[in-house]
Amino acid sequence: MHRTFFVSDLHLCSRRSQAPRYEPAIHAAAARAGTFILGGDIFDFRWSTLPSADETVRHAIRWLDDLVASHAHCDFHFIQGNHDCNRRFISALESYSAARPNLHVHPYILRQGSNVFLHGDAADHPAMCAGRLKKRRDHWSHDESRSQVRHVLYDLAVTARLHRLAGKVAHPRRRVVHRILGYLNRIQQGPASGVEHVYFGHTHDALENYRYRGLTFHNPGAPMAGLKFRIVEVPQ
């Protein structure tokens, strides 16, 4: 049976990420999968602990190669997020994927039957459209912060679990799915086009079978302290 799995928001290279502890499970899922979808913010260029963006790029490509090359039977899809749409990385990713026929890169969205997959930063604006999202991503593509003060402040927020509260305030569930639905309608990928299930990340809020206006939403969460995370299997 063909199996499909979805993960997002690993935020590898960030010190807040606990993704390494899930890598054996990710490889185990890929070993059983026909399709494996990486839903954005797999790597984190804003909060990378590596000494440069170029070193973060090299680390990211090595991590991907370990996964993609180890499971040549599986089709991998990489959907860009805001934290990993870095211009240096995307250039390297496109070159790498050209040599790996089982890796496919998608800037914004992937549609498979009645399922649609996207990162989820479309929820950051109440009237997000293709043009507005591209403009926001263009800004992120040059974001390579190395501010140690910002790192320390973020670490303190995570230690105090303030990131959980901030997520709930910035991304309440009903608002998030309402905005994503609006975005999908604007790009002609809403319910009228046959979409039934939406898989997304970005908000770090784990959702399972969340129903809203005829759609069912799923979010794997994020592997960070105090947050829920899972590898989502997409029903066939």
Short mmCIF file of C-alpha atoms in Angstrom, two decimals:
data_model
loop_
_atom_site.label_atom_id
_atom_site.label_comp_id
_atom_site.label_asym_id
_atom_site.label_seq_id
_atom_site.Cartn_x
_atom_site.Cartn_y
_atom_site.Cartn_z
CA MET A 1 0.00 0.00 0.00
CA HIS A 2 1.28 3.47 -0.92
CA ARG A 3 1.78 5.50 2.25
CA THR A 4 2.26 9.26 2.57
CA PHE A 5 3.72 11.14 5.52
CA PHE A 6 3.93 14.85 6.33
CA VAL A 7 6.13 16.81 8.75
CA SER A 8 7.02 20.47 9.09
CA ASP A 9 8.72 22.98 11.39
CA LEU A 10 11.69 20.89 12.45
CA HIS A 11 13.70 24.16 12.65
CA LEU A 12 16.96 22.26 12.35
CA CYS A 13 20.09 24.34 13.08
CA SER A 14 18.19 26.26 15.76
CA ARG A 15 19.11 25.57 19.36
CA ARG A 16 15.39 25.44 20.27
CA SER A 17 14.80 22.49 17.96
CA GLN A 18 14.48 19.01 19.43
CA ALA A 19 14.14 17.49 15.96
CA PRO A 20 17.30 15.32 16.18
CA ARG A 21 15.55 13.01 18.65
CA TYR A 22 12.87 12.35 15.98
CA GLU A 23 15.27 11.62 13.13
CA PRO A 24 15.15 7.82 13.62
CA ALA A 25 11.33 8.00 13.44
CA ILE A 26 11.50 10.16 10.31
CA HIS A 27 13.81 7.64 8.63
CA ALA A 28 11.57 4.77 9.74
CA ALA A 29 8.52 6.49 8.22
CA ALA A 30 10.41 7.23 5.00
CA ALA A 31 11.41 3.57 4.77
CA ARG A 32 7.69 2.65 4.70
CA ALA A 33 6.54 5.56 2.54
CA GLY A 34 5.89 6.03 -1.13
CA THR A 35 5.65 9.80 -0.57
CA PHE A 36 7.17 11.95 2.16
CA ILE A 37 6.35 15.66 2.35
CA LEU A 38 8.55 18.17 4.15
CA GLY A 39 6.25 21.11 4.82
CA GLY A 40 8.58 24.06 5.37
CA ASP A 41 10.78 25.47 8.13
CA ILE A 42 12.67 22.20 8.09
CA PHE A 43 15.76 24.38 8.55
CA ASP A 44 15.99 27.71 10.33
CA PHE A 45 18.20 30.38 8.81
CA ARG A 46 17.05 33.19 11.12
CA TRP A 47 17.98 31.34 14.30
CA SER A 48 20.80 29.12 13.04
CA THR A 49 23.61 28.48 15.53
CA LEU A 50 26.09 27.78 12.75
CA PRO A 51 28.70 30.48 12.05
CA SER A 52 27.38 31.55 8.63
CA ALA A 53 24.49 31.15 6.21
CA ASP A 54 26.77 29.21 3.86
CA GLU A 55 27.61 26.71 6.61
CA THR A 56 23.90 26.36 7.38
CA VAL A 57 23.28 25.65 3.69
CA ARG A 58 25.93 22.93 3.68
CA HIS A 59 24.49 21.36 6.81
CA ALA A 60 20.97 21.45 5.38
CA ILE A 61 21.97 19.79 2.11
CA ARG A 62 23.90 17.09 4.00
CA TRP A 63 20.84 16.41 6.17
CA LEU A 64 18.57 16.20 3.14
CA ASP A 65 21.00 13.96 1.28
CA ASP A 66 21.14 11.56 4.20
CA LEU A 67 17.34 11.28 4.09
CA VAL A 68 16.65 11.37 0.36
CA ALA A 69 19.54 9.16 -0.73
CA SER A 70 18.81 6.60 1.99
CA HIS A 71 15.25 6.04 0.70
CA ALA A 72 15.54 6.10 -3.08
CA HIS A 73 12.18 4.31 -3.46
CA CYS A 74 10.36 7.24 -1.82
CA ASP A 75 9.31 10.49 -3.52
CA PHE A 76 10.20 13.45 -1.31
CA HIS A 77 8.52 16.84 -1.68
CA PHE A 78 10.11 19.91 -0.11
CA ILE A 79 7.69 22.82 0.40
CA GLN A 80 9.49 26.03 1.30
CA GLY A 81 8.66 27.82 4.54
CA ASN A 82 9.55 31.32 5.63
CA HIS A 83 12.53 30.24 7.75
CA ASP A 84 14.08 28.10 5.00
CA CYS A 85 13.35 30.11 1.85
CA ASN A 86 16.84 31.61 2.22
CA ARG A 87 18.13 32.54 -1.24
CA ARG A 88 21.46 30.72 -0.79
CA PHE A 89 19.73 27.56 0.37
CA ILE A 90 17.10 27.58 -2.39
CA SER A 91 19.82 27.87 -5.03
CA ALA A 92 21.69 24.92 -3.50
CA LEU A 93 18.45 22.96 -3.07
CA GLU A 94 17.48 23.39 -6.72
CA SER A 95 20.92 22.22 -7.82
CA TYR A 96 20.75 19.24 -5.46
CA SER A 97 17.22 18.24 -6.49
CA ALA A 98 18.25 18.29 -10.16
CA ALA A 99 20.55 15.38 -9.34
CA ARG A 100 17.97 13.56 -7.20
CA PRO A 101 14.93 12.44 -9.23
CA ASN A 102 13.06 11.50 -6.03
CA LEU A 103 13.22 15.05 -4.60
CA HIS A 104 10.78 17.74 -5.77
CA VAL A 105 10.80 21.38 -4.63
CA HIS A 106 7.67 23.52 -4.26
CA PRO A 107 7.88 27.22 -3.34
CA TYR A 108 4.35 27.53 -1.93
CA ILE A 109 1.95 24.64 -2.33
CA LEU A 110 1.55 20.98 -3.32
CA ARG A 111 -1.75 19.51 -4.47
CA GLN A 112 -2.36 15.75 -4.51
CA GLY A 113 -5.92 14.74 -5.27
CA SER A 114 -8.24 16.14 -2.62
CA ASN A 115 -5.28 16.97 -0.34
CA VAL A 116 -3.39 20.25 -0.34
CA PHE A 117 -0.09 20.83 1.47
CA LEU A 118 1.42 24.21 2.29
CA HIS A 119 3.65 25.75 4.93
CA GLY A 120 0.95 27.85 6.57
CA ASP A 121 2.44 31.37 6.61
CA ALA A 122 -0.55 32.30 4.44
CA ALA A 123 -2.27 32.71 7.83
CA ASP A 124 -0.09 35.72 8.66
CA HIS A 125 -2.35 38.19 6.84
CA PRO A 126 -6.17 38.33 6.70
CA ALA A 127 -6.17 38.83 2.92
CA MET A 128 -3.14 36.79 1.88
CA CYS A 129 -2.84 36.21 -1.84
CA ALA A 130 -0.12 34.86 -4.12
CA GLY A 131 1.46 38.27 -4.68
CA ARG A 132 1.46 39.27 -1.00
CA LEU A 133 2.96 35.94 0.06
CA LYS A 134 5.71 36.24 -2.57
CA LYS A 135 6.59 39.71 -1.30
CA ARG A 136 6.83 38.45 2.29
CA ARG A 137 8.95 35.50 1.23
CA ASP A 138 11.27 37.82 -0.72
CA HIS A 139 11.95 39.60 2.57
CA TRP A 140 12.61 36.32 4.38
CA SER A 141 14.95 35.14 1.63
CA HIS A 142 17.51 37.71 2.83
CA ASP A 143 16.99 37.11 6.56
CA GLU A 144 20.22 35.79 8.09
CA SER A 145 20.12 37.21 11.60
CA ARG A 146 23.19 36.65 13.77
CA SER A 147 22.11 38.79 16.73
CA GLN A 148 23.26 37.06 19.91
CA VAL A 149 20.97 39.29 21.97
CA ARG A 150 17.94 38.02 20.03
CA HIS A 151 19.12 34.43 20.54
CA VAL A 152 19.40 34.92 24.29
CA LEU A 153 15.98 36.57 24.53
CA TYR A 154 14.38 33.77 22.52
CA ASP A 155 16.06 31.16 24.71
CA LEU A 156 14.66 32.85 27.81
CA ALA A 157 11.18 32.91 26.28
CA VAL A 158 11.36 29.18 25.50
CA THR A 159 12.64 28.39 28.99
CA ALA A 160 9.70 30.29 30.46
CA ARG A 161 7.31 28.59 28.00
CA LEU A 162 6.29 32.03 26.71
CA HIS A 163 6.50 30.75 23.12
CA ARG A 164 3.44 28.59 23.83
CA LEU A 165 1.41 31.59 24.97
CA ALA A 166 2.68 33.73 22.09
CA GLY A 167 1.62 31.07 19.61
CA LYS A 168 -1.90 30.91 20.98
CA VAL A 169 -2.24 34.70 20.92
CA ALA A 170 -0.73 35.20 17.45
CA HIS A 171 -2.30 32.13 15.87
CA PRO A 172 -5.69 31.21 17.40
CA ARG A 173 -6.94 28.12 15.59
CA ARG A 174 -10.15 29.46 14.13
CA ARG A 175 -8.43 32.56 12.77
CA VAL A 176 -5.63 30.47 11.27
CA VAL A 177 -7.88 28.06 9.38
CA HIS A 178 -10.16 30.92 8.28
CA ARG A 179 -7.21 32.78 6.76
CA ILE A 180 -5.78 29.68 5.12
CA LEU A 181 -9.19 28.92 3.61
CA GLY A 182 -9.33 32.47 2.25
CA TYR A 183 -5.87 32.12 0.73
CA LEU A 184 -6.73 28.79 -0.87
CA ASN A 185 -9.87 30.28 -2.39
CA ARG A 186 -7.87 33.20 -3.81
CA ILE A 187 -5.44 30.85 -5.55
CA GLN A 188 -8.25 28.56 -6.78
CA GLN A 189 -7.30 25.68 -4.48
CA GLY A 190 -10.28 25.81 -2.13
CA PRO A 191 -13.25 23.47 -1.65
CA ALA A 192 -14.70 24.42 -5.04
CA SER A 193 -11.65 22.83 -6.67
CA GLY A 194 -12.22 19.54 -4.82
CA VAL A 195 -9.93 20.08 -1.82
CA GLU A 196 -11.08 18.26 1.31
CA HIS A 197 -7.97 18.07 3.54
CA VAL A 198 -5.39 20.76 4.30
CA TYR A 199 -1.99 19.89 5.77
CA PHE A 200 0.07 22.82 7.04
CA GLY A 201 2.64 23.91 9.61
CA HIS A 202 4.03 27.29 10.65
CA THR A 203 1.86 27.87 13.74
CA HIS A 204 3.48 25.05 15.79
CA ASP A 205 -0.01 24.15 17.03
CA ALA A 206 -0.71 20.45 16.52
CA LEU A 207 -4.10 19.85 14.88
CA GLU A 208 -5.75 16.57 13.97
CA ASN A 209 -8.98 16.43 11.97
CA TYR A 210 -9.95 20.04 12.76
CA ARG A 211 -13.14 20.75 10.79
CA TYR A 212 -13.94 24.17 9.39
CA ARG A 213 -16.40 25.07 6.62
CA GLY A 214 -16.20 21.74 4.85
CA LEU A 215 -12.43 21.28 5.12
CA THR A 216 -10.40 19.16 7.51
CA PHE A 217 -7.14 20.69 8.76
CA HIS A 218 -4.04 18.90 10.03
CA ASN A 219 -0.87 20.31 11.59
CA PRO A 220 2.01 18.18 12.95
CA GLY A 221 3.09 20.76 15.53
CA ALA A 222 6.78 21.39 16.18
CA PRO A 223 9.52 19.50 18.07
CA MET A 224 10.23 22.19 20.66
CA ALA A 225 10.06 22.22 24.44
CA GLY A 226 6.49 22.19 25.68
CA LEU A 227 4.92 21.67 22.24
CA LYS A 228 3.30 18.62 20.69
CA PHE A 229 4.77 17.07 17.55
CA ARG A 230 4.00 14.06 15.43
CA ILE A 231 4.72 12.63 11.99
CA VAL A 232 1.36 12.84 10.23
CA GLU A 233 0.26 9.94 8.03
CA VAL A 234 -2.04 11.03 5.21
CA PRO A 235 -4.94 8.59 4.75
CA GLN A 236 -5.24 7.05 1.29
#
